[in-house]
């Protein structure tokens, strides 16, 4: 059964629903963490200073690819304030491991992916600009910087290679001995024979080559890490900018430093944005923790912005060929996709999963394409490692499909909305098994489409086009309909697909004697507003005031073993764990209530914070029950333990599948090629909404990043593999004035396999929006015979297309 | 940053003496260029001489000229009612530089001393035929700009003020670099009693330059149509990831026409 709820979100200062009395599920409660953040009272890693702390500077490679001939640290060691300088030699002496990869893919022939050592400090070779070579630790950061300049590294330069096509070309420079031809793996999914057969009988095949541009995540807070060692206990603490402290503890403890986990505490305090880039275990975390133990004093490292450009994992960078076979009426018969995925110089934590199980498995999209075959070749290059970035694989497949759809429409003359509607998975087909492994549990793509068309006034476009023409502007409208898989993930399933970790989540709920509640969650909030959403959820379910619930996250010494936040999983997986823990609290509370009210447990009901006996006016509040549990004077002590605190682990049965429709309207100044985004409409199905204002914020933020990718952002490497756009002088971050008013609405079908019916909203904005923008730009250029534009659609590119006849400006 | 000594003199003579007596000493104005350079350790000054207390900030408008002290911030110029009245194009240019923070600190003297090839003020100075006054002489705009990051200033010479003749009509059109928001192409057109001057910034490898062909066409007929057929050769123009030389050449034409229309 499909449950439908719909809502147009409109929040503004005058909205009386904000902080109205009702603060439960569905209320736009203002974010309680924001007072701390906007008044400068956040506690970020760089705000933390430990007694007797020293400072680390990482000496990085300025070469894309080179053999290290020698590293001379003598002059640097003699510089003022220097405490220690370490290179790979010191790490090898302690037998430290390399940075581990958390996902193993097998190639078509069954062989495991090439998994070359990812050293903490470069050993023998450097493989990208930014590759760490040495660490200089001094009394002050200034002194460490001064000394780092004196570290003399002699290099023997090798040819650098930045693009996947160059890297797999015969004779290309070889980056790792373990990966001949620079190929990490050559993987595939789907039924090739079925697809080939469909292609053979197809009325038409439409083919599109497209690039998904490389991005630098650029969270507002750069990474930082402080390692600390307690010589009395032998315990290590790492403060770090992480989205998942337990994952870091596991990876760093078990694979790099060989530290037992009970000796290692990882704290991820306030974190200023992650977007995926703070999921991964990075070399610097291991460096500061290990050197703190060596030096018996804390070691702090804070990344500079310029350093972040060459050391944070980048996103996207796929080079694909997509082909759709269609019948005479435009029905999709089969899809064939071949992708070259840039892994960068080393495998980052989740890198191999991104182009494969997070992308190729989404190639059905919202369409009932009966046969799909995809192959992915992952390639090493002399660039910063690439890993999951907001959307992780789903933006790539969505961009591919939604661009291809528009090209099919262009080449068949079938209207793009009609083409989508006719190929949609119908609403009565759920649960829907796609040909590429996933089973969608619920969705209603017609309704999100219809609602978005209406909200964007699709019908009225012709009129707006005419007025734009009168002003001398080109105007276009673009649509994108998408589904994504998040709420990651069922452990057993991902294990079978190559994940080396479980992806359950945990919640511990502690009801205090007077009825207030602390929730310990394994998820991590770094901008998402969990302290508010989760408090709303718990307050709502336990029937207690919102302000009586506090959320604790981010410290492995406080929270149970959780997997953190990414893949829009926090509410769907972490929130469901909370519901399970609350169920246990309520079940135990019922027993206590039954005892107190001298009734049988079966007759106790719980609602709105009250335990009542059916058919009577007897009532005990949850506060009274909690007090009884901690002051068990009148208590069935033989049957139940004192206290009111429960933990639940939850492993989801399936992914969740948010979907929706994004519509973008642009104007182009034909003289300059400048695109202005005039309107953006998003109607998404993210499952049940706990806090509409936060959902709106998440979607707007995601759309901002999507517009950023479509029009502005681009990590550009030159042919020698030097990063050309290595600062904000050249890397165009979207700014407020680049963005239109983003109108957000929701049309809800509930997730069928979690208690709340929630799906996740963290990434949908970045997934659905880029093709809507590019489709609008291509539409605006309809008179110029433009078939496709790769992102970002910069003024330079658009002007080149407009002038294609006049000047030999190559448009990609 | 490397360590350096810091001085904040209250008289120009004292500032000049320090700059003269210390090799590798540097003047500091708004610091919007200089401090990032220091942070990136691209410069290692012995002494930094802060010009903030030399009394070099201020705007003086006479019937024929707008005279702006070297330490006047972009925010002050952009927000000045007098400048907006006398040379609105100049106030508009200042108000389009960087962002609020940059405009609140960055100064006209710093901008001109630095002569970034993408900076905005050089276009106004050159197109209006302004005069630059230093601690020791006056320099005509046509003599002042000598290629990117290069000016007629001698070692240790300080800009003290800039005098802009008031034009009949003028406008500045800036095509912003999408990332840095400096001028990717900026065109300042000014109609002065002696004729029309057109200065282009952001585009050339040689920094700001005058567009002789446009000046001739516009002096004859100050209308956008007069330059409709004027093309700019791409040779010598900058080419980078944001704009090819050909695109810049094209933008010069578009921005110039728009500037004439706006003037
Ligand atoms: C984010 C950002 C965006 C910007 N965008 C723009 C833009 O769009 N357009 C634009 O034109 N500019 C732009 N700028 C530059 C800025 O406007 C400043 O004008 C410029 O940085 C220099 O001025 P300043 O006062 O900060 O000088 P400083 O940085 O203090 O000094 C610059 C140089 O000039 C020297 N100097 C300073 N004053 C004098 C003087 N009186 N006499 C002799 N030498 C002197 C200094 O020694 C130094 O070498 C931007 C800057 C930033 C940081």
PDB file of N, CA and C in Angstrom, chain A residues 14-68:
ATOM      1  N   UNK A  14       8.152  34.996   9.601  1.00  0.00           N
ATOM      2  CA  UNK A  14       6.822  35.245  10.121  1.00  0.00           C
ATOM      3  C   UNK A  14       5.969  34.001  10.307  1.00  0.00           C
ATOM      4  N   UNK A  15       6.547  32.862   9.976  1.00  0.00           N
ATOM      5  CA  UNK A  15       5.761  31.634  10.031  1.00  0.00           C
ATOM      6  C   UNK A  15       5.491  31.260  11.483  1.00  0.00           C
ATOM      7  N   UNK A  16       4.240  31.255  11.831  1.00  0.00           N
ATOM      8  CA  UNK A  16       3.925  31.014  13.236  1.00  0.00           C
ATOM      9  C   UNK A  16       4.084  29.556  13.631  1.00  0.00           C
ATOM     10  N   UNK A  17       4.217  28.679  12.639  1.00  0.00           N
ATOM     11  CA  UNK A  17       4.376  27.275  13.007  1.00  0.00           C
ATOM     12  C   UNK A  17       5.750  27.019  13.630  1.00  0.00           C
ATOM     13  N   UNK A  18       6.697  27.945  13.351  1.00  0.00           N
ATOM     14  CA  UNK A  18       8.027  27.775  13.913  1.00  0.00           C
ATOM     15  C   UNK A  18       7.959  27.988  15.432  1.00  0.00           C
ATOM     16  N   UNK A  19       8.451  27.019  16.147  1.00  0.00           N
ATOM     17  CA  UNK A  19       8.454  27.062  17.599  1.00  0.00           C
ATOM     18  C   UNK A  19       7.067  27.281  18.214  1.00  0.00           C
ATOM     19  N   UNK A  20       6.073  26.854  17.482  1.00  0.00           N
ATOM     20  CA  UNK A  20       4.749  26.853  18.099  1.00  0.00           C
ATOM     21  C   UNK A  20       4.760  25.767  19.173  1.00  0.00           C
ATOM     22  N   UNK A  21       3.693  25.611  19.871  1.00  0.00           N
ATOM     23  CA  UNK A  21       3.693  24.701  21.009  1.00  0.00           C
ATOM     24  C   UNK A  21       4.030  23.275  20.595  1.00  0.00           C
ATOM     25  N   UNK A  22       3.478  22.854  19.501  1.00  0.00           N
ATOM     26  CA  UNK A  22       3.712  21.481  19.075  1.00  0.00           C
ATOM     27  C   UNK A  22       5.139  21.316  18.563  1.00  0.00           C
ATOM     28  N   UNK A  23       5.887  20.439  19.187  1.00  0.00           N
ATOM     29  CA  UNK A  23       7.285  20.257  18.800  1.00  0.00           C
ATOM     30  C   UNK A  23       7.605  18.813  18.445  1.00  0.00           C
ATOM     31  N   UNK A  24       6.569  18.065  18.117  1.00  0.00           N
ATOM     32  CA  UNK A  24       6.779  16.655  17.804  1.00  0.00           C
ATOM     33  C   UNK A  24       7.073  16.437  16.337  1.00  0.00           C
ATOM     34  N   UNK A  25       6.792  15.219  15.878  1.00  0.00           N
ATOM     35  CA  UNK A  25       7.056  14.870  14.486  1.00  0.00           C
ATOM     36  C   UNK A  25       6.194  15.727  13.570  1.00  0.00           C
ATOM     37  N   UNK A  26       6.828  16.402  12.631  1.00  0.00           N
ATOM     38  CA  UNK A  26       6.102  17.236  11.685  1.00  0.00           C
ATOM     39  C   UNK A  26       6.180  18.722  11.974  1.00  0.00           C
ATOM     40  N   UNK A  27       6.782  19.094  13.103  1.00  0.00           N
ATOM     41  CA  UNK A  27       6.859  20.514  13.447  1.00  0.00           C
ATOM     42  C   UNK A  27       8.186  21.107  12.986  1.00  0.00           C
ATOM     43  N   UNK A  28       8.128  22.336  12.480  1.00  0.00           N
ATOM     44  CA  UNK A  28       9.359  23.039  12.081  1.00  0.00           C
ATOM     45  C   UNK A  28       9.991  23.693  13.299  1.00  0.00           C
ATOM     46  N   UNK A  29      10.492  22.858  14.195  1.00  0.00           N
ATOM     47  CA  UNK A  29      11.139  23.376  15.398  1.00  0.00           C
ATOM     48  C   UNK A  29      12.472  23.994  14.992  1.00  0.00           C
ATOM     49  N   UNK A  30      12.779  25.156  15.532  1.00  0.00           N
ATOM     50  CA  UNK A  30      14.074  25.785  15.218  1.00  0.00           C
ATOM     51  C   UNK A  30      15.219  24.960  15.779  1.00  0.00           C
ATOM     52  N   UNK A  31      16.312  24.959  15.054  1.00  0.00           N
ATOM     53  CA  UNK A  31      17.446  24.098  15.426  1.00  0.00           C
ATOM     54  C   UNK A  31      18.087  24.571  16.728  1.00  0.00           C
ATOM     55  N   UNK A  32      18.085  23.667  17.718  1.00  0.00           N
ATOM     56  CA  UNK A  32      18.602  24.111  19.007  1.00  0.00           C
ATOM     57  C   UNK A  32      20.111  24.274  18.991  1.00  0.00           C
ATOM     58  N   UNK A  33      20.818  23.604  18.078  1.00  0.00           N
ATOM     59  CA  UNK A  33      22.274  23.742  18.044  1.00  0.00           C
ATOM     60  C   UNK A  33      22.738  25.073  17.469  1.00  0.00           C
ATOM     61  N   UNK A  34      21.817  25.756  16.768  1.00  0.00           N
ATOM     62  CA  UNK A  34      22.269  26.940  16.045  1.00  0.00           C
ATOM     63  C   UNK A  34      22.709  28.094  16.934  1.00  0.00           C
ATOM     64  N   UNK A  35      22.122  28.176  18.112  1.00  0.00           N
ATOM     65  CA  UNK A  35      22.529  29.265  19.009  1.00  0.00           C
ATOM     66  C   UNK A  35      24.027  29.136  19.283  1.00  0.00           C
ATOM     67  N   UNK A  36      24.450  27.901  19.525  1.00  0.00           N
ATOM     68  CA  UNK A  36      25.866  27.633  19.783  1.00  0.00           C
ATOM     69  C   UNK A  36      26.704  28.002  18.545  1.00  0.00           C
ATOM     70  N   UNK A  37      26.227  27.579  17.392  1.00  0.00           N
ATOM     71  CA  UNK A  37      27.035  27.785  16.182  1.00  0.00           C
ATOM     72  C   UNK A  37      27.141  29.259  15.790  1.00  0.00           C
ATOM     73  N   UNK A  38      26.011  29.948  15.841  1.00  0.00           N
ATOM     74  CA  UNK A  38      26.062  31.319  15.315  1.00  0.00           C
ATOM     75  C   UNK A  38      26.544  32.318  16.350  1.00  0.00           C
ATOM     76  N   UNK A  39      26.718  31.884  17.589  1.00  0.00           N
ATOM     77  CA  UNK A  39      27.237  32.826  18.577  1.00  0.00           C
ATOM     78  C   UNK A  39      28.683  32.488  18.939  1.00  0.00           C
ATOM     79  N   UNK A  40      29.334  31.700  18.074  1.00  0.00           N
ATOM     80  CA  UNK A  40      30.761  31.448  18.269  1.00  0.00           C
ATOM     81  C   UNK A  40      31.073  30.527  19.428  1.00  0.00           C
ATOM     82  N   UNK A  41      30.075  29.760  19.870  1.00  0.00           N
ATOM     83  CA  UNK A  41      30.333  28.887  21.011  1.00  0.00           C
ATOM     84  C   UNK A  41      30.416  27.410  20.636  1.00  0.00           C
ATOM     85  N   UNK A  42      30.526  27.157  19.336  1.00  0.00           N
ATOM     86  CA  UNK A  42      30.749  25.784  18.914  1.00  0.00           C
ATOM     87  C   UNK A  42      32.105  25.319  19.409  1.00  0.00           C
ATOM     88  N   UNK A  43      32.286  24.033  19.472  1.00  0.00           N
ATOM     89  CA  UNK A  43      33.567  23.487  19.915  1.00  0.00           C
ATOM     90  C   UNK A  43      34.096  22.579  18.811  1.00  0.00           C
ATOM     91  N   UNK A  44      34.846  23.176  17.906  1.00  0.00           N
ATOM     92  CA  UNK A  44      35.398  22.439  16.776  1.00  0.00           C
ATOM     93  C   UNK A  44      36.794  21.929  17.146  1.00  0.00           C
ATOM     94  N   UNK A  45      37.278  20.994  16.363  1.00  0.00           N
ATOM     95  CA  UNK A  45      38.564  20.383  16.709  1.00  0.00           C
ATOM     96  C   UNK A  45      39.658  21.431  16.869  1.00  0.00           C
ATOM     97  N   UNK A  46      39.685  22.414  15.974  1.00  0.00           N
ATOM     98  CA  UNK A  46      40.742  23.420  16.081  1.00  0.00           C
ATOM     99  C   UNK A  46      40.560  24.329  17.294  1.00  0.00           C
ATOM    100  N   UNK A  47      39.356  24.326  17.892  1.00  0.00           N
ATOM    101  CA  UNK A  47      39.156  25.105  19.125  1.00  0.00           C
ATOM    102  C   UNK A  47      39.778  24.404  20.323  1.00  0.00           C
ATOM    103  N   UNK A  48      40.072  23.131  20.154  1.00  0.00           N
ATOM    104  CA  UNK A  48      40.584  22.346  21.277  1.00  0.00           C
ATOM    105  C   UNK A  48      42.101  22.485  21.333  1.00  0.00           C
ATOM    106  N   UNK A  49      42.607  22.759  22.516  1.00  0.00           N
ATOM    107  CA  UNK A  49      44.057  22.804  22.725  1.00  0.00           C
ATOM    108  C   UNK A  49      44.367  22.006  23.967  1.00  0.00           C
ATOM    109  N   UNK A  50      45.322  21.114  23.862  1.00  0.00           N
ATOM    110  CA  UNK A  50      45.645  20.245  24.984  1.00  0.00           C
ATOM    111  C   UNK A  50      46.932  20.733  25.651  1.00  0.00           C
ATOM    112  N   UNK A  51      47.044  20.500  26.959  1.00  0.00           N
ATOM    113  CA  UNK A  51      48.250  20.967  27.661  1.00  0.00           C
ATOM    114  C   UNK A  51      49.524  20.386  27.020  1.00  0.00           C
ATOM    115  N   UNK A  52      50.538  21.240  26.886  1.00  0.00           N
ATOM    116  CA  UNK A  52      51.847  20.814  26.362  1.00  0.00           C
ATOM    117  C   UNK A  52      51.775  20.328  24.918  1.00  0.00           C
ATOM    118  N   UNK A  53      50.823  20.860  24.197  1.00  0.00           N
ATOM    119  CA  UNK A  53      50.602  20.427  22.820  1.00  0.00           C
ATOM    120  C   UNK A  53      51.716  20.899  21.881  1.00  0.00           C
ATOM    121  N   UNK A  54      52.060  20.061  20.940  1.00  0.00           N
ATOM    122  CA  UNK A  54      52.990  20.453  19.879  1.00  0.00           C
ATOM    123  C   UNK A  54      52.212  20.534  18.569  1.00  0.00           C
ATOM    124  N   UNK A  55      52.856  21.050  17.536  1.00  0.00           N
ATOM    125  CA  UNK A  55      52.139  21.320  16.281  1.00  0.00           C
ATOM    126  C   UNK A  55      52.799  20.641  15.099  1.00  0.00           C
ATOM    127  N   UNK A  56      51.981  20.026  14.299  1.00  0.00           N
ATOM    128  CA  UNK A  56      52.504  19.286  13.148  1.00  0.00           C
ATOM    129  C   UNK A  56      52.206  20.027  11.855  1.00  0.00           C
ATOM    130  N   UNK A  57      53.174  20.024  10.979  1.00  0.00           N
ATOM    131  CA  UNK A  57      52.989  20.491   9.600  1.00  0.00           C
ATOM    132  C   UNK A  57      53.383  19.336   8.695  1.00  0.00           C
ATOM    133  N   UNK A  58      52.555  19.106   7.718  1.00  0.00           N
ATOM    134  CA  UNK A  58      52.840  18.006   6.797  1.00  0.00           C
ATOM    135  C   UNK A  58      53.585  18.570   5.594  1.00  0.00           C
ATOM    136  N   UNK A  59      54.739  18.012   5.344  1.00  0.00           N
ATOM    137  CA  UNK A  59      55.481  18.385   4.138  1.00  0.00           C
ATOM    138  C   UNK A  59      54.928  17.518   3.010  1.00  0.00           C
ATOM    139  N   UNK A  60      54.375  18.182   2.009  1.00  0.00           N
ATOM    140  CA  UNK A  60      53.679  17.456   0.949  1.00  0.00           C
ATOM    141  C   UNK A  60      54.422  17.550  -0.366  1.00  0.00           C
ATOM    142  N   UNK A  61      54.128  16.614  -1.210  1.00  0.00           N
ATOM    143  CA  UNK A  61      54.741  16.627  -2.533  1.00  0.00           C
ATOM    144  C   UNK A  61      54.180  17.772  -3.359  1.00  0.00           C
ATOM    145  N   UNK A  62      55.073  18.484  -4.046  1.00  0.00           N
ATOM    146  CA  UNK A  62      54.613  19.468  -5.030  1.00  0.00           C
ATOM    147  C   UNK A  62      54.714  18.870  -6.436  1.00  0.00           C
ATOM    148  N   UNK A  63      55.051  17.583  -6.492  1.00  0.00           N
ATOM    149  CA  UNK A  63      55.177  16.893  -7.785  1.00  0.00           C
ATOM    150  C   UNK A  63      54.001  15.942  -7.954  1.00  0.00           C
ATOM    151  N   UNK A  64      53.501  15.833  -9.163  1.00  0.00           N
ATOM    152  CA  UNK A  64      52.417  14.881  -9.397  1.00  0.00           C
ATOM    153  C   UNK A  64      52.885  13.428  -9.315  1.00  0.00           C
ATOM    154  N   UNK A  65      54.108  13.180  -9.747  1.00  0.00           N
ATOM    155  CA  UNK A  65      54.564  11.799  -9.836  1.00  0.00           C
ATOM    156  C   UNK A  65      56.080  11.839  -9.856  1.00  0.00           C
ATOM    157  N   UNK A  66      56.712  11.256  -8.883  1.00  0.00           N
ATOM    158  CA  UNK A  66      58.178  11.304  -8.848  1.00  0.00           C
ATOM    159  C   UNK A  66      58.711  10.227  -7.931  1.00  0.00           C
ATOM    160  N   UNK A  67      59.923   9.796  -8.243  1.00  0.00           N
ATOM    161  CA  UNK A  67      60.637   8.913  -7.338  1.00  0.00           C
ATOM    162  C   UNK A  67      61.312   9.787  -6.297  1.00  0.00           C
ATOM    163  N   UNK A  68      61.252   9.334  -5.041  1.00  0.00           N
ATOM    164  CA  UNK A  68      61.948  10.097  -4.001  1.00  0.00           C
ATOM    165  C   UNK A  68      63.385   9.592  -3.964  1.00  0.00           C
TER     166      UNK A  68
END
